[in-house]
PDB file of C-alpha atoms in Angstrom:
ATOM      1  CA  MET A 217    -115.979  54.012 -55.217  1.00  0.00           C
ATOM      2  CA  GLU A 218    -115.331  57.542 -54.326  1.00  0.00           C
ATOM      3  CA  ASN A 219    -114.624  56.463 -50.711  1.00  0.00           C
ATOM      4  CA  LYS A 220    -112.080  53.806 -51.899  1.00  0.00           C
ATOM      5  CA  GLU A 221    -110.346  56.393 -54.173  1.00  0.00           C
ATOM      6  CA  LEU A 222    -110.180  58.849 -51.219  1.00  0.00           C
ATOM      7  CA  VAL A 223    -108.735  56.236 -48.931  1.00  0.00           C
ATOM      8  CA  LYS A 224    -106.208  55.179 -51.635  1.00  0.00           C
ATOM      9  CA  GLN A 225    -105.134  58.844 -52.032  1.00  0.00           C
ATOM     10  CA  LEU A 226    -104.704  59.265 -48.287  1.00  0.00           C
ATOM     11  CA  THR A 227    -102.769  56.076 -47.750  1.00  0.00           C
ATOM     12  CA  THR A 228    -100.508  56.327 -50.739  1.00  0.00           C
ATOM     13  CA  PRO A 229     -97.224  58.210 -49.971  1.00  0.00           C
ATOM     14  CA  SER A 230     -96.965  61.544 -51.658  1.00  0.00           C
ATOM     15  CA  LYS A 231     -94.051  62.546 -53.877  1.00  0.00           C
ATOM     16  CA  ASN A 232     -92.780  64.846 -51.113  1.00  0.00           C
ATOM     17  CA  SER A 233     -92.894  62.125 -48.650  1.00  0.00           C
ATOM     18  CA  ARG A 234     -90.964  59.772 -50.868  1.00  0.00           C
ATOM     19  CA  LEU A 235     -88.396  62.393 -51.474  1.00  0.00           C
ATOM     20  CA  GLU A 236     -88.114  62.928 -47.722  1.00  0.00           C
ATOM     21  CA  LYS A 237     -87.608  59.215 -47.058  1.00  0.00           C
ATOM     22  CA  PHE A 238     -85.013  59.094 -49.844  1.00  0.00           C
ATOM     23  CA  GLY A 239     -83.131  62.137 -48.366  1.00  0.00           C
ATOM     24  CA  LYS A 240     -83.125  60.545 -44.879  1.00  0.00           C
ATOM     25  CA  MET A 241     -81.759  57.265 -46.380  1.00  0.00           C
ATOM     26  CA  ILE A 242     -78.867  59.097 -48.217  1.00  0.00           C
ATOM     27  CA  THR A 243     -78.085  61.144 -45.036  1.00  0.00           C
ATOM     28  CA  PHE A 244     -77.946  58.008 -42.824  1.00  0.00           C
ATOM     29  CA  LEU A 245     -75.771  56.274 -45.432  1.00  0.00           C
ATOM     30  CA  CYS A 246     -73.382  59.288 -45.421  1.00  0.00           C
ATOM     31  CA  LEU A 247     -73.255  59.394 -41.622  1.00  0.00           C
ATOM     32  CA  GLY A 248     -72.660  55.597 -41.552  1.00  0.00           C
ATOM     33  CA  LEU A 249     -69.796  55.980 -44.041  1.00  0.00           C
ATOM     34  CA  ILE A 250     -68.178  58.660 -41.994  1.00  0.00           C
ATOM     35  CA  VAL A 251     -68.488  56.547 -38.819  1.00  0.00           C
ATOM     36  CA  PHE A 252     -67.057  53.580 -40.493  1.00  0.00           C
ATOM     37  CA  ILE A 253     -64.082  55.498 -42.003  1.00  0.00           C
ATOM     38  CA  VAL A 254     -63.295  56.986 -38.525  1.00  0.00           C
ATOM     39  CA  MET A 255     -63.596  53.584 -36.866  1.00  0.00           C
ATOM     40  CA  MET A 256     -61.326  52.026 -39.421  1.00  0.00           C
ATOM     41  CA  ILE A 257     -58.694  54.711 -38.939  1.00  0.00           C
ATOM     42  CA  LEU A 258     -58.888  54.253 -35.128  1.00  0.00           C
ATOM     43  CA  VAL A 259     -58.645  50.457 -35.469  1.00  0.00           C
ATOM     44  CA  PHE A 260     -55.733  50.674 -37.946  1.00  0.00           C
ATOM     45  CA  ILE A 261     -53.673  53.094 -35.855  1.00  0.00           C
ATOM     46  CA  ALA A 262     -54.347  51.189 -32.671  1.00  0.00           C
ATOM     47  CA  GLN A 263     -53.385  47.951 -34.376  1.00  0.00           C
ATOM     48  CA  LYS A 264     -50.108  49.254 -35.674  1.00  0.00           C
ATOM     49  CA  GLY A 265     -49.291  51.176 -32.499  1.00  0.00           C
ATOM     50  CA  LEU A 266     -50.047  48.427 -30.021  1.00  0.00           C
ATOM     51  CA  SER A 267     -48.057  45.813 -32.054  1.00  0.00           C
ATOM     52  CA  THR A 268     -44.946  47.609 -30.685  1.00  0.00           C
ATOM     53  CA  PHE A 269     -45.791  46.356 -27.222  1.00  0.00           C
ATOM     54  CA  PHE A 270     -47.441  43.036 -27.959  1.00  0.00           C
ATOM     55  CA  ALA A 271     -45.550  41.716 -31.076  1.00  0.00           C
ATOM     56  CA  ASP A 272     -42.161  43.382 -30.684  1.00  0.00           C
ATOM     57  CA  LYS A 273     -42.213  43.223 -26.814  1.00  0.00           C
ATOM     58  CA  VAL A 274     -41.265  46.885 -26.189  1.00  0.00           C
ATOM     59  CA  ASN A 275     -41.885  47.817 -22.604  1.00  0.00           C
ATOM     60  CA  ILE A 276     -44.626  50.375 -22.617  1.00  0.00           C
ATOM     61  CA  PHE A 277     -43.391  52.127 -19.454  1.00  0.00           C
ATOM     62  CA  GLU A 278     -39.856  52.551 -20.975  1.00  0.00           C
ATOM     63  CA  PHE A 279     -41.508  53.801 -24.137  1.00  0.00           C
ATOM     64  CA  LEU A 280     -43.478  56.341 -22.272  1.00  0.00           C
ATOM     65  CA  PHE A 281     -41.043  57.481 -19.671  1.00  0.00           C
ATOM     66  CA  SER A 282     -37.557  56.728 -20.921  1.00  0.00           C
ATOM     67  CA  GLY A 283     -35.455  59.693 -22.254  1.00  0.00           C
ATOM     68  CA  THR A 284     -33.329  57.792 -24.678  1.00  0.00           C
ATOM     69  CA  TRP A 285     -34.545  57.615 -28.392  1.00  0.00           C
ATOM     70  CA  ASN A 286     -32.250  55.674 -30.655  1.00  0.00           C
ATOM     71  CA  PRO A 287     -34.084  53.335 -33.011  1.00  0.00           C
ATOM     72  CA  SER A 288     -30.943  52.047 -34.604  1.00  0.00           C
ATOM     73  CA  ILE A 289     -30.018  50.208 -31.360  1.00  0.00           C
ATOM     74  CA  LYS A 290     -33.581  49.631 -30.360  1.00  0.00           C
ATOM     75  CA  LEU A 291     -33.860  52.329 -27.615  1.00  0.00           C
ATOM     76  CA  PHE A 292     -37.452  53.704 -27.925  1.00  0.00           C
ATOM     77  CA  GLY A 293     -37.899  56.357 -25.239  1.00  0.00           C
ATOM     78  CA  ALA A 294     -40.666  58.676 -26.411  1.00  0.00           C
ATOM     79  CA  ALA A 295     -40.529  60.974 -23.338  1.00  0.00           C
ATOM     80  CA  PRO A 296     -38.492  63.674 -25.065  1.00  0.00           C
ATOM     81  CA  MET A 297     -41.075  64.031 -27.875  1.00  0.00           C
ATOM     82  CA  ILE A 298     -44.103  63.776 -25.605  1.00  0.00           C
ATOM     83  CA  LEU A 299     -42.582  66.397 -23.289  1.00  0.00           C
ATOM     84  CA  GLY A 300     -41.545  68.623 -26.164  1.00  0.00           C
ATOM     85  CA  SER A 301     -45.046  68.427 -27.748  1.00  0.00           C
ATOM     86  CA  PHE A 302     -46.653  69.444 -24.364  1.00  0.00           C
ATOM     87  CA  ILE A 303     -44.270  72.274 -23.700  1.00  0.00           C
ATOM     88  CA  VAL A 304     -44.689  73.859 -27.162  1.00  0.00           C
ATOM     89  CA  THR A 305     -48.433  73.494 -27.108  1.00  0.00           C
ATOM     90  CA  ILE A 306     -48.909  74.925 -23.611  1.00  0.00           C
ATOM     91  CA  LEU A 307     -46.576  77.806 -24.122  1.00  0.00           C
ATOM     92  CA  SER A 308     -47.986  78.755 -27.496  1.00  0.00           C
ATOM     93  CA  ALA A 309     -51.480  78.723 -26.028  1.00  0.00           C
ATOM     94  CA  ILE A 310     -50.346  80.939 -23.193  1.00  0.00           C
ATOM     95  CA  VAL A 311     -48.830  83.450 -25.584  1.00  0.00           C
ATOM     96  CA  ALA A 312     -51.765  83.369 -27.930  1.00  0.00           C
ATOM     97  CA  THR A 313     -54.525  83.646 -25.488  1.00  0.00           C
ATOM     98  CA  PRO A 314     -54.117  87.356 -24.401  1.00  0.00           C
ATOM     99  CA  PHE A 315     -53.728  88.512 -27.984  1.00  0.00           C
ATOM    100  CA  ALA A 316     -56.799  86.482 -29.027  1.00  0.00           C
ATOM    101  CA  ILE A 317     -58.926  87.874 -26.179  1.00  0.00           C
ATOM    102  CA  GLY A 318     -57.771  91.397 -26.788  1.00  0.00           C
ATOM    103  CA  ALA A 319     -58.601  91.215 -30.544  1.00  0.00           C
ATOM    104  CA  ALA A 320     -61.946  89.552 -29.825  1.00  0.00           C
ATOM    105  CA  VAL A 321     -62.887  92.300 -27.309  1.00  0.00           C
ATOM    106  CA  PHE A 322     -61.827  94.941 -29.748  1.00  0.00           C
ATOM    107  CA  MET A 323     -63.923  93.397 -32.648  1.00  0.00           C
ATOM    108  CA  THR A 324     -67.065  92.896 -30.417  1.00  0.00           C
ATOM    109  CA  GLU A 325     -67.146  95.519 -27.756  1.00  0.00           C
ATOM    110  CA  ILE A 326     -64.724  98.415 -28.447  1.00  0.00           C
ATOM    111  CA  SER A 327     -64.828  99.047 -32.086  1.00  0.00           C
ATOM    112  CA  PRO A 328     -66.971  96.472 -34.022  1.00  0.00           C
ATOM    113  CA  LYS A 329     -66.936  98.687 -37.103  1.00  0.00           C
ATOM    114  CA  TYR A 330     -63.171  98.965 -37.451  1.00  0.00           C
ATOM    115  CA  GLY A 331     -62.690  95.493 -36.203  1.00  0.00           C
ATOM    116  CA  ALA A 332     -64.878  94.042 -38.945  1.00  0.00           C
ATOM    117  CA  LYS A 333     -63.155  96.159 -41.588  1.00  0.00           C
ATOM    118  CA  ILE A 334     -59.507  95.975 -40.540  1.00  0.00           C
ATOM    119  CA  LEU A 335     -58.671  93.471 -37.841  1.00  0.00           C
ATOM    120  CA  GLN A 336     -60.960  90.652 -38.925  1.00  0.00           C
ATOM    121  CA  PRO A 337     -59.644  90.491 -42.557  1.00  0.00           C
ATOM    122  CA  ALA A 338     -56.088  90.553 -41.252  1.00  0.00           C
ATOM    123  CA  VAL A 339     -56.751  87.577 -38.863  1.00  0.00           C
ATOM    124  CA  GLU A 340     -58.576  85.738 -41.577  1.00  0.00           C
ATOM    125  CA  LEU A 341     -55.593  86.135 -43.780  1.00  0.00           C
ATOM    126  CA  LEU A 342     -53.504  84.101 -41.318  1.00  0.00           C
ATOM    127  CA  VAL A 343     -55.841  81.146 -41.749  1.00  0.00           C
ATOM    128  CA  GLY A 344     -55.190  80.785 -45.494  1.00  0.00           C
ATOM    129  CA  ILE A 345     -51.379  80.758 -45.140  1.00  0.00           C
ATOM    130  CA  PRO A 346     -50.011  77.171 -45.661  1.00  0.00           C
ATOM    131  CA  SER A 347     -48.053  75.527 -42.824  1.00  0.00           C
ATOM    132  CA  VAL A 348     -44.931  75.299 -44.955  1.00  0.00           C
ATOM    133  CA  VAL A 349     -44.911  79.059 -45.391  1.00  0.00           C
ATOM    134  CA  TYR A 350     -45.220  79.494 -41.683  1.00  0.00           C
ATOM    135  CA  GLY A 351     -42.268  77.078 -41.236  1.00  0.00           C
ATOM    136  CA  PHE A 352     -40.230  78.839 -43.898  1.00  0.00           C
ATOM    137  CA  ILE A 353     -40.807  82.285 -42.432  1.00  0.00           C
ATOM    138  CA  GLY A 354     -39.862  80.818 -38.984  1.00  0.00           C
ATOM    139  CA  LEU A 355     -36.686  79.374 -40.463  1.00  0.00           C
ATOM    140  CA  GLN A 356     -35.757  82.613 -42.183  1.00  0.00           C
ATOM    141  CA  VAL A 357     -36.835  85.211 -39.547  1.00  0.00           C
ATOM    142  CA  ILE A 358     -37.603  83.702 -36.193  1.00  0.00           C
ATOM    143  CA  VAL A 359     -34.616  81.262 -35.894  1.00  0.00           C
ATOM    144  CA  PRO A 360     -32.124  84.058 -36.636  1.00  0.00           C
ATOM    145  CA  PHE A 361     -33.923  86.390 -34.266  1.00  0.00           C
ATOM    146  CA  VAL A 362     -33.780  83.828 -31.463  1.00  0.00           C
ATOM    147  CA  ARG A 363     -30.097  83.152 -32.303  1.00  0.00           C
ATOM    148  CA  SER A 364     -29.194  86.793 -32.135  1.00  0.00           C
ATOM    149  CA  ILE A 365     -30.998  87.480 -28.812  1.00  0.00           C
ATOM    150  CA  PHE A 366     -30.511  84.252 -26.810  1.00  0.00           C
ATOM    151  CA  GLY A 367     -27.548  82.704 -28.582  1.00  0.00           C
ATOM    152  CA  GLY A 368     -27.165  79.089 -29.662  1.00  0.00           C
ATOM    153  CA  THR A 369     -28.436  77.625 -32.874  1.00  0.00           C
ATOM    154  CA  GLY A 370     -31.792  79.392 -32.730  1.00  0.00           C
ATOM    155  CA  PHE A 371     -33.685  76.126 -33.238  1.00  0.00           C
ATOM    156  CA  GLY A 372     -35.699  75.042 -30.241  1.00  0.00           C
ATOM    157  CA  ILE A 373     -38.923  75.208 -28.391  1.00  0.00           C
ATOM    158  CA  LEU A 374     -38.881  78.976 -28.303  1.00  0.00           C
ATOM    159  CA  SER A 375     -38.801  79.296 -32.039  1.00  0.00           C
ATOM    160  CA  GLY A 376     -41.623  76.609 -32.277  1.00  0.00           C
ATOM    161  CA  VAL A 377     -43.769  78.590 -29.748  1.00  0.00           C
ATOM    162  CA  PHE A 378     -43.455  81.771 -31.917  1.00  0.00           C
ATOM    163  CA  VAL A 379     -44.455  79.903 -34.951  1.00  0.00           C
ATOM    164  CA  LEU A 380     -47.431  78.089 -33.400  1.00  0.00           C
ATOM    165  CA  PHE A 381     -48.572  81.263 -31.640  1.00  0.00           C
ATOM    166  CA  VAL A 382     -49.253  82.817 -34.958  1.00  0.00           C
ATOM    167  CA  MET A 383     -50.750  79.662 -36.357  1.00  0.00           C
ATOM    168  CA  ILE A 384     -53.330  79.086 -33.609  1.00  0.00           C
ATOM    169  CA  LEU A 385     -54.101  82.838 -33.102  1.00  0.00           C
ATOM    170  CA  PRO A 386     -56.952  82.887 -35.691  1.00  0.00           C
ATOM    171  CA  THR A 387     -58.602  79.825 -34.229  1.00  0.00           C
ATOM    172  CA  VAL A 388     -58.638  81.122 -30.695  1.00  0.00           C
ATOM    173  CA  THR A 389     -59.619  84.704 -31.805  1.00  0.00           C
ATOM    174  CA  PHE A 390     -62.654  83.741 -33.906  1.00  0.00           C
ATOM    175  CA  MET A 391     -63.967  81.154 -31.379  1.00  0.00           C
ATOM    176  CA  THR A 392     -63.556  83.796 -28.631  1.00  0.00           C
ATOM    177  CA  VAL A 393     -65.532  86.362 -30.802  1.00  0.00           C
ATOM    178  CA  ASP A 394     -68.285  83.837 -31.131  1.00  0.00           C
ATOM    179  CA  SER A 395     -68.351  83.280 -27.400  1.00  0.00           C
ATOM    180  CA  LEU A 396     -68.543  87.033 -26.710  1.00  0.00           C
ATOM    181  CA  LYS A 397     -71.284  87.525 -29.185  1.00  0.00           C
ATOM    182  CA  ALA A 398     -73.252  84.583 -27.566  1.00  0.00           C
ATOM    183  CA  VAL A 399     -73.343  86.433 -24.154  1.00  0.00           C
ATOM    184  CA  PRO A 400     -76.938  87.601 -23.590  1.00  0.00           C
ATOM    185  CA  ARG A 401     -77.256  91.337 -24.297  1.00  0.00           C
ATOM    186  CA  HIS A 402     -79.138  92.067 -21.045  1.00  0.00           C
ATOM    187  CA  TYR A 403     -76.099  91.064 -19.006  1.00  0.00           C
ATOM    188  CA  LYS A 404     -74.294  94.109 -20.427  1.00  0.00           C
ATOM    189  CA  GLU A 405     -77.400  96.331 -20.134  1.00  0.00           C
ATOM    190  CA  ALA A 406     -77.950  95.338 -16.590  1.00  0.00           C
ATOM    191  CA  SER A 407     -74.364  96.024 -15.683  1.00  0.00           C
ATOM    192  CA  LEU A 408     -74.297  99.387 -17.303  1.00  0.00           C
ATOM    193  CA  ALA A 409     -77.670 100.307 -15.647  1.00  0.00           C
ATOM    194  CA  MET A 410     -76.189  99.616 -12.279  1.00  0.00           C
ATOM    195  CA  GLY A 411     -73.393 102.135 -12.931  1.00  0.00           C
ATOM    196  CA  ALA A 412     -70.587  99.955 -14.030  1.00  0.00           C
ATOM    197  CA  THR A 413     -68.100 101.477 -16.528  1.00  0.00           C
ATOM    198  CA  ARG A 414     -67.618  99.927 -19.940  1.00  0.00           C
ATOM    199  CA  TRP A 415     -64.317  98.314 -18.876  1.00  0.00           C
ATOM    200  CA  GLN A 416     -65.879  96.986 -15.708  1.00  0.00           C
ATOM    201  CA  THR A 417     -68.650  95.478 -17.725  1.00  0.00           C
ATOM    202  CA  ILE A 418     -66.269  93.853 -20.187  1.00  0.00           C
ATOM    203  CA  TRP A 419     -64.002  92.513 -17.459  1.00  0.00           C
ATOM    204  CA  ARG A 420     -66.453  91.518 -14.830  1.00  0.00           C
ATOM    205  CA  VAL A 421     -69.456  90.589 -16.732  1.00  0.00           C
ATOM    206  CA  ILE A 422     -68.908  89.801 -20.535  1.00  0.00           C
ATOM    207  CA  LEU A 423     -65.586  87.958 -20.236  1.00  0.00           C
ATOM    208  CA  ASN A 424     -66.852  86.108 -17.082  1.00  0.00           C
ATOM    209  CA  ALA A 425     -70.000  84.973 -18.809  1.00  0.00           C
ATOM    210  CA  ALA A 426     -68.024  83.884 -21.975  1.00  0.00           C
ATOM    211  CA  ARG A 427     -65.389  82.063 -19.877  1.00  0.00           C
ATOM    212  CA  PRO A 428     -66.537  78.472 -20.919  1.00  0.00           C
ATOM    213  CA  GLY A 429     -66.504  79.540 -24.614  1.00  0.00           C
ATOM    214  CA  ILE A 430     -62.972  81.082 -24.204  1.00  0.00           C
ATOM    215  CA  PHE A 431     -61.621  77.912 -22.634  1.00  0.00           C
ATOM    216  CA  THR A 432     -63.072  75.928 -25.474  1.00  0.00           C
ATOM    217  CA  ALA A 433     -61.254  78.202 -27.934  1.00  0.00           C
ATOM    218  CA  ILE A 434     -58.012  77.729 -25.961  1.00  0.00           C
ATOM    219  CA  VAL A 435     -58.371  74.016 -26.011  1.00  0.00           C
ATOM    220  CA  PHE A 436     -59.107  73.988 -29.744  1.00  0.00           C
ATOM    221  CA  GLY A 437     -55.927  76.041 -30.261  1.00  0.00           C
ATOM    222  CA  MET A 438     -54.016  73.581 -28.245  1.00  0.00           C
ATOM    223  CA  ALA A 439     -55.304  70.679 -30.220  1.00  0.00           C
ATOM    224  CA  ARG A 440     -54.231  72.565 -33.422  1.00  0.00           C
ATOM    225  CA  ALA A 441     -50.822  73.200 -32.036  1.00  0.00           C
ATOM    226  CA  PHE A 442     -50.422  69.721 -30.704  1.00  0.00           C
ATOM    227  CA  GLY A 443     -50.953  68.154 -34.120  1.00  0.00           C
ATOM    228  CA  GLU A 444     -49.014  70.569 -36.214  1.00  0.00           C
ATOM    229  CA  ALA A 445     -46.163  68.885 -38.072  1.00  0.00           C
ATOM    230  CA  LEU A 446     -44.406  70.618 -40.870  1.00  0.00           C
ATOM    231  CA  ALA A 447     -43.972  74.102 -39.495  1.00  0.00           C
ATOM    232  CA  ILE A 448     -42.788  72.891 -36.154  1.00  0.00           C
ATOM    233  CA  GLN A 449     -40.384  70.445 -37.718  1.00  0.00           C
ATOM    234  CA  MET A 450     -38.547  73.171 -39.622  1.00  0.00           C
ATOM    235  CA  VAL A 451     -37.855  75.262 -36.514  1.00  0.00           C
ATOM    236  CA  VAL A 452     -37.705  73.046 -33.399  1.00  0.00           C
ATOM    237  CA  GLY A 453     -34.338  71.346 -34.194  1.00  0.00           C
ATOM    238  CA  ASN A 454     -35.602  67.708 -34.198  1.00  0.00           C
ATOM    239  CA  SER A 455     -33.194  66.551 -31.500  1.00  0.00           C
ATOM    240  CA  ALA A 456     -34.846  63.663 -29.532  1.00  0.00           C
ATOM    241  CA  VAL A 457     -33.542  64.581 -26.111  1.00  0.00           C
ATOM    242  CA  ILE A 458     -35.156  65.960 -23.030  1.00  0.00           C
ATOM    243  CA  PRO A 459     -35.246  69.758 -23.443  1.00  0.00           C
ATOM    244  CA  THR A 460     -33.107  71.511 -20.871  1.00  0.00           C
ATOM    245  CA  SER A 461     -33.946  75.095 -22.034  1.00  0.00           C
ATOM    246  CA  LEU A 462     -36.310  76.814 -24.465  1.00  0.00           C
ATOM    247  CA  THR A 463     -33.436  77.641 -26.807  1.00  0.00           C
ATOM    248  CA  THR A 464     -31.823  74.241 -27.172  1.00  0.00           C
ATOM    249  CA  PRO A 465     -32.956  71.912 -30.046  1.00  0.00           C
ATOM    250  CA  ALA A 466     -35.777  69.623 -29.144  1.00  0.00           C
ATOM    251  CA  ALA A 467     -38.301  67.395 -30.909  1.00  0.00           C
ATOM    252  CA  THR A 468     -42.145  66.800 -30.881  1.00  0.00           C
ATOM    253  CA  LEU A 469     -44.192  63.790 -31.792  1.00  0.00           C
ATOM    254  CA  THR A 470     -45.120  65.175 -35.097  1.00  0.00           C
ATOM    255  CA  SER A 471     -41.643  66.193 -36.048  1.00  0.00           C
ATOM    256  CA  ILE A 472     -40.236  62.784 -35.398  1.00  0.00           C
ATOM    257  CA  LEU A 473     -43.045  61.118 -37.209  1.00  0.00           C
ATOM    258  CA  THR A 474     -42.634  63.236 -40.396  1.00  0.00           C
ATOM    259  CA  MET A 475     -38.884  62.612 -40.443  1.00  0.00           C
ATOM    260  CA  GLY A 476     -38.946  58.861 -39.787  1.00  0.00           C
ATOM    261  CA  ILE A 477     -42.052  57.459 -41.324  1.00  0.00           C
ATOM    262  CA  GLY A 478     -40.660  57.447 -44.880  1.00  0.00           C
ATOM    263  CA  ASN A 479     -37.257  56.028 -43.804  1.00  0.00           C
ATOM    264  CA  THR A 480     -38.500  52.767 -42.250  1.00  0.00           C
ATOM    265  CA  VAL A 481     -39.872  49.447 -43.584  1.00  0.00           C
ATOM    266  CA  MET A 482     -43.494  48.537 -42.832  1.00  0.00           C
ATOM    267  CA  GLY A 483     -43.717  45.835 -40.214  1.00  0.00           C
ATOM    268  CA  THR A 484     -40.404  46.370 -38.584  1.00  0.00           C
ATOM    269  CA  VAL A 485     -40.047  47.546 -35.015  1.00  0.00           C
ATOM    270  CA  GLN A 486     -38.672  50.908 -36.113  1.00  0.00           C
ATOM    271  CA  ASN A 487     -41.880  51.410 -38.170  1.00  0.00           C
ATOM    272  CA  ASN A 488     -44.168  50.087 -35.490  1.00  0.00           C
ATOM    273  CA  VAL A 489     -42.834  52.387 -32.822  1.00  0.00           C
ATOM    274  CA  LEU A 490     -43.641  55.390 -35.102  1.00  0.00           C
ATOM    275  CA  TRP A 491     -47.214  54.194 -35.290  1.00  0.00           C
ATOM    276  CA  SER A 492     -47.105  54.065 -31.473  1.00  0.00           C
ATOM    277  CA  LEU A 493     -46.170  57.772 -31.466  1.00  0.00           C
ATOM    278  CA  ALA A 494     -49.097  58.252 -33.917  1.00  0.00           C
ATOM    279  CA  LEU A 495     -51.238  56.342 -31.416  1.00  0.00           C
ATOM    280  CA  VAL A 496     -50.192  58.803 -28.593  1.00  0.00           C
ATOM    281  CA  LEU A 497     -51.187  61.704 -30.838  1.00  0.00           C
ATOM    282  CA  LEU A 498     -54.523  60.101 -31.478  1.00  0.00           C
ATOM    283  CA  VAL A 499     -55.170  59.591 -27.822  1.00  0.00           C
ATOM    284  CA  MET A 500     -54.258  63.206 -27.032  1.00  0.00           C
ATOM    285  CA  SER A 501     -56.648  64.392 -29.738  1.00  0.00           C
ATOM    286  CA  LEU A 502     -59.476  62.347 -28.218  1.00  0.00           C
ATOM    287  CA  ALA A 503     -58.514  63.860 -24.822  1.00  0.00           C
ATOM    288  CA  PHE A 504     -58.780  67.388 -26.213  1.00  0.00           C
ATOM    289  CA  ASN A 505     -62.115  66.547 -27.778  1.00  0.00           C
ATOM    290  CA  THR A 506     -63.425  65.173 -24.516  1.00  0.00           C
ATOM    291  CA  VAL A 507     -62.331  68.353 -22.688  1.00  0.00           C
ATOM    292  CA  ILE A 508     -64.089  70.536 -25.238  1.00  0.00           C
ATOM    293  CA  LYS A 509     -67.362  68.527 -24.997  1.00  0.00           C
ATOM    294  CA  TRP A 510     -67.157  68.771 -21.117  1.00  0.00           C
ATOM    295  CA  ILE A 511     -66.636  72.596 -21.302  1.00  0.00           C
ATOM    296  CA  THR A 512     -69.423  73.008 -23.787  1.00  0.00           C
ATOM    297  CA  LYS A 513     -71.791  70.954 -21.606  1.00  0.00           C
ATOM    298  CA  GLU A 514     -70.921  73.224 -18.652  1.00  0.00           C
ATOM    299  CA  LYS A 515     -71.477  76.225 -20.795  1.00  0.00           C
ATOM    300  CA  LYS A 516     -75.066  75.017 -21.643  1.00  0.00           C
ATOM    301  CA  LYS A 517     -75.761  74.413 -17.951  1.00  0.00           C
ATOM    302  CA  ASN A 518     -74.614  77.868 -17.024  1.00  0.00           C
ATOM    303  CA  TYR A 519     -76.819  79.521 -19.694  1.00  0.00           C
ATOM    304  CA  GLU A 520     -79.797  77.431 -18.660  1.00  0.00           C
ATOM    305  CA  ARG A 521     -79.458  78.707 -15.058  1.00  0.00           C
TER     306      ARG A 521
END
């Protein structure tokens, strides 16, 4: 009898074991729900976006490469918005990267004490500012500034670059800080032991070792800039033409989407073509994520070596 009771106790799942199984079940259900929602979003946007080419018979090459956008007469050339989005994104990343790297180096290598007390809270404050506030400041400050310096209306890619530069700066800065902190400490110690100065160690060793993480931060910032809608809409000018200079009004994918999606009827070609713009945005987001994963994988390989 005692042996039977002992076997029963050993084979009966304990309370902790049942709780663990219940927790795993809840976790898998939540993960499954997230995957299902993401897949439904992808399918919905793809269905709406591709209907422009399959149901409405819009030529996909004309849509991607034509420079004429006039939905009222069924001319759907998205090249001005695609080009505007890329120009604004790339230029804002180019401007933000040196400031972000400088701030990250200051907070991690030059003066961690004052960086944590002064610079870090200041950069963190930029994260909490809503997009509409950035757009309003750009409208009231940056647009008049560009107008007074370069002439024209002040609306255009240059104004959008200044606004997005400030918006993506915290993202690039904090991810760069994490990358610099992740560099093994013995790299720095070995460099200093061999007679290198502090600046030589920062430039030649630390930044070089953190390069994959810095590239990841830049791509994250570009993804943030590429998908920004409200702030860029308020300063870019929303003129769907091929940009001829940085100071002439232009348009981005997000600015045209936010302006037009509420003024079209669901199911019409004018509405479907806006979903096609959303599909282009989605594809670019997936491309950014793919690049980030590739850089992260290379970073792990370098550290393993």
